[in-house]
mmCIF file of C-alpha atoms in Angstrom:
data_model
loop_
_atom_site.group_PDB
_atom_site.id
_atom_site.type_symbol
_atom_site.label_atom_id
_atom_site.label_comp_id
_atom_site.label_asym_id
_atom_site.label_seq_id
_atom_site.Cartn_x
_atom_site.Cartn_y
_atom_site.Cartn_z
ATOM 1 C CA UNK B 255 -19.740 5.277 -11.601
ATOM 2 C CA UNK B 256 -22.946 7.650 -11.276
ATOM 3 C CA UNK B 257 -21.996 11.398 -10.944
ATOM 4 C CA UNK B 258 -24.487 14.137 -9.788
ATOM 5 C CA UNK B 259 -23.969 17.084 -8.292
ATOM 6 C CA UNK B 260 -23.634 18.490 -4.566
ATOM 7 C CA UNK B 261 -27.572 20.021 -4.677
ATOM 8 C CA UNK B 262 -28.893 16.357 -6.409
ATOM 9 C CA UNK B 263 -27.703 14.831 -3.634
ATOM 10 C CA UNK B 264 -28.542 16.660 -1.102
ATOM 11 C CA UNK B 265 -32.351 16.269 -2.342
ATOM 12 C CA UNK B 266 -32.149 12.754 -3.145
ATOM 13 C CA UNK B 267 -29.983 11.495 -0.405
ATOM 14 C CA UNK B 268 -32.127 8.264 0.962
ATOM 15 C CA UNK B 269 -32.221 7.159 -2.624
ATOM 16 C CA UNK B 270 -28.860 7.715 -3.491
ATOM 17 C CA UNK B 271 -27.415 6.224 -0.329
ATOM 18 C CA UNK B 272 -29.279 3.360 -1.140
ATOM 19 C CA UNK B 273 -28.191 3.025 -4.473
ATOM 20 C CA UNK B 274 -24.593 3.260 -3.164
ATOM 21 C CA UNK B 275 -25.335 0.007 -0.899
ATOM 22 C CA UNK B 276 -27.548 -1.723 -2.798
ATOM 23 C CA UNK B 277 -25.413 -1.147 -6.594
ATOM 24 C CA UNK B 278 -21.924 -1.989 -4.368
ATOM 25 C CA UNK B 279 -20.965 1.112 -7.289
ATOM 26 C CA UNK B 280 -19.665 4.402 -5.949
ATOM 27 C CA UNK B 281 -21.460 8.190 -6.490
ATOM 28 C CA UNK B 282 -19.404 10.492 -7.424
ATOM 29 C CA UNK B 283 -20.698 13.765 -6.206
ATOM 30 C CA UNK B 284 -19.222 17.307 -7.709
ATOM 31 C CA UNK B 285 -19.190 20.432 -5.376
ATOM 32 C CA UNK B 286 -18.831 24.228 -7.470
ATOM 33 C CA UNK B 287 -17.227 25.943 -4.325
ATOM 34 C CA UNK B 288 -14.721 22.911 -3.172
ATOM 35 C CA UNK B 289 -13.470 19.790 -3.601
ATOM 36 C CA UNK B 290 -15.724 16.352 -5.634
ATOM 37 C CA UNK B 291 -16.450 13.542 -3.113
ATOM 38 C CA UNK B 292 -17.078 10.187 -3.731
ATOM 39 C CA UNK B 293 -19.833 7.933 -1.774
ATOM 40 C CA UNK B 294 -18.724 4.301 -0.969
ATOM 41 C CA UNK B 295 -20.752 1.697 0.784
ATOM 42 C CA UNK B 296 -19.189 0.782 4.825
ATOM 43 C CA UNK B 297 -18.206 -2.892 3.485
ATOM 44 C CA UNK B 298 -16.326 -1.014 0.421
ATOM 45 C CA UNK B 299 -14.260 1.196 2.483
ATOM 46 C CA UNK B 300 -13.645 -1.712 4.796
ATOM 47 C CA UNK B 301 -12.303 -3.907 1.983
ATOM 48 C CA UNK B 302 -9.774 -1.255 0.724
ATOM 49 C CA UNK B 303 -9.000 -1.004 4.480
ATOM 50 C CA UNK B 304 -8.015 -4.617 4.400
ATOM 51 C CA UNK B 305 -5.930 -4.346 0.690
ATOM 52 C CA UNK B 306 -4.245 -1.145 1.987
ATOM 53 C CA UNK B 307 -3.285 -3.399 4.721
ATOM 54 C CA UNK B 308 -1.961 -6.235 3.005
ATOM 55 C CA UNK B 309 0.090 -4.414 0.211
ATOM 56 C CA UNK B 310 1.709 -2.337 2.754
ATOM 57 C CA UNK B 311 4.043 -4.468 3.193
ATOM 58 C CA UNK B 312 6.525 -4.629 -0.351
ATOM 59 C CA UNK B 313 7.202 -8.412 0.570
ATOM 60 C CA UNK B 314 3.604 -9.578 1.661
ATOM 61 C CA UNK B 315 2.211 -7.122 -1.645
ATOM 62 C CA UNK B 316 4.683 -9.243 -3.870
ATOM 63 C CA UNK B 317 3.831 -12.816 -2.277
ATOM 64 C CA UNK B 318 -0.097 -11.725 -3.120
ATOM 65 C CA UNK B 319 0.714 -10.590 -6.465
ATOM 66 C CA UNK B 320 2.715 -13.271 -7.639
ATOM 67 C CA UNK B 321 -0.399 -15.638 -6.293
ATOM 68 C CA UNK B 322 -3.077 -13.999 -8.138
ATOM 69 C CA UNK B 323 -0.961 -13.818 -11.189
ATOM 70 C CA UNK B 324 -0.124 -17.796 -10.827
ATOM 71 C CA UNK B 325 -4.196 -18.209 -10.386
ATOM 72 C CA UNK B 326 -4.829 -16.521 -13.572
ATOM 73 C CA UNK B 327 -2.548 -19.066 -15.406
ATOM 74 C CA UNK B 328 -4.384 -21.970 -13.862
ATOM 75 C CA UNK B 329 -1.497 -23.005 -11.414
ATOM 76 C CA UNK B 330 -3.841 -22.694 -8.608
ATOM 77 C CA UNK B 331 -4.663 -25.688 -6.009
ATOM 78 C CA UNK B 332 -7.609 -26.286 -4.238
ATOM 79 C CA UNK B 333 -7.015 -27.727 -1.177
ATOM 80 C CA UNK B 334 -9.802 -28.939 2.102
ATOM 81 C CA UNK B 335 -9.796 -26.864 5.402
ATOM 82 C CA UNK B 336 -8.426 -29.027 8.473
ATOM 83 C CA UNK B 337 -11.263 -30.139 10.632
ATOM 84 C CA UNK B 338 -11.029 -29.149 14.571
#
């Protein structure tokens, strides 16, 4: 993750912004009077959205979970999309 400071920014900020998009990588950007922020891409935030949203739920985070996990040990299945 890039880090710069609050006044970089603010003088760079087309570049960096498109860095952010174009990279998919956050910017991490440190303030002296108040808190650090940290610059993600719209399709980012919308994708942690969408997790935040799915592991909300224990049972729904644990059916996931266990999936992933049983994909990493090669039990997964490919299987074909019904046609309409």
């Amino acid at each position: 993750m890039e880090i710069t400071t609050y006044s970089n920014f603010r003088q760079h900020l087309k570049s960096f912004l498109d860095k952010v998009f174009t990279n998919r990588e956050p910017l991490f950007v440190t303030r002296s009077n108040g808190e650090d922020v940290v610059v993600i891409s719209k399709s980012d935030y919308d994708s942690m959205l969408e997790t935040f949203h799915l592991l909300k739920s224990p049972k729904n985070a644990e059916r996931l979970l266990k999936g992933i996990e049983e994909y990493e040990k090669g039990l997964g299945e490919e299987k074909s999309l019904l046609e309409d």
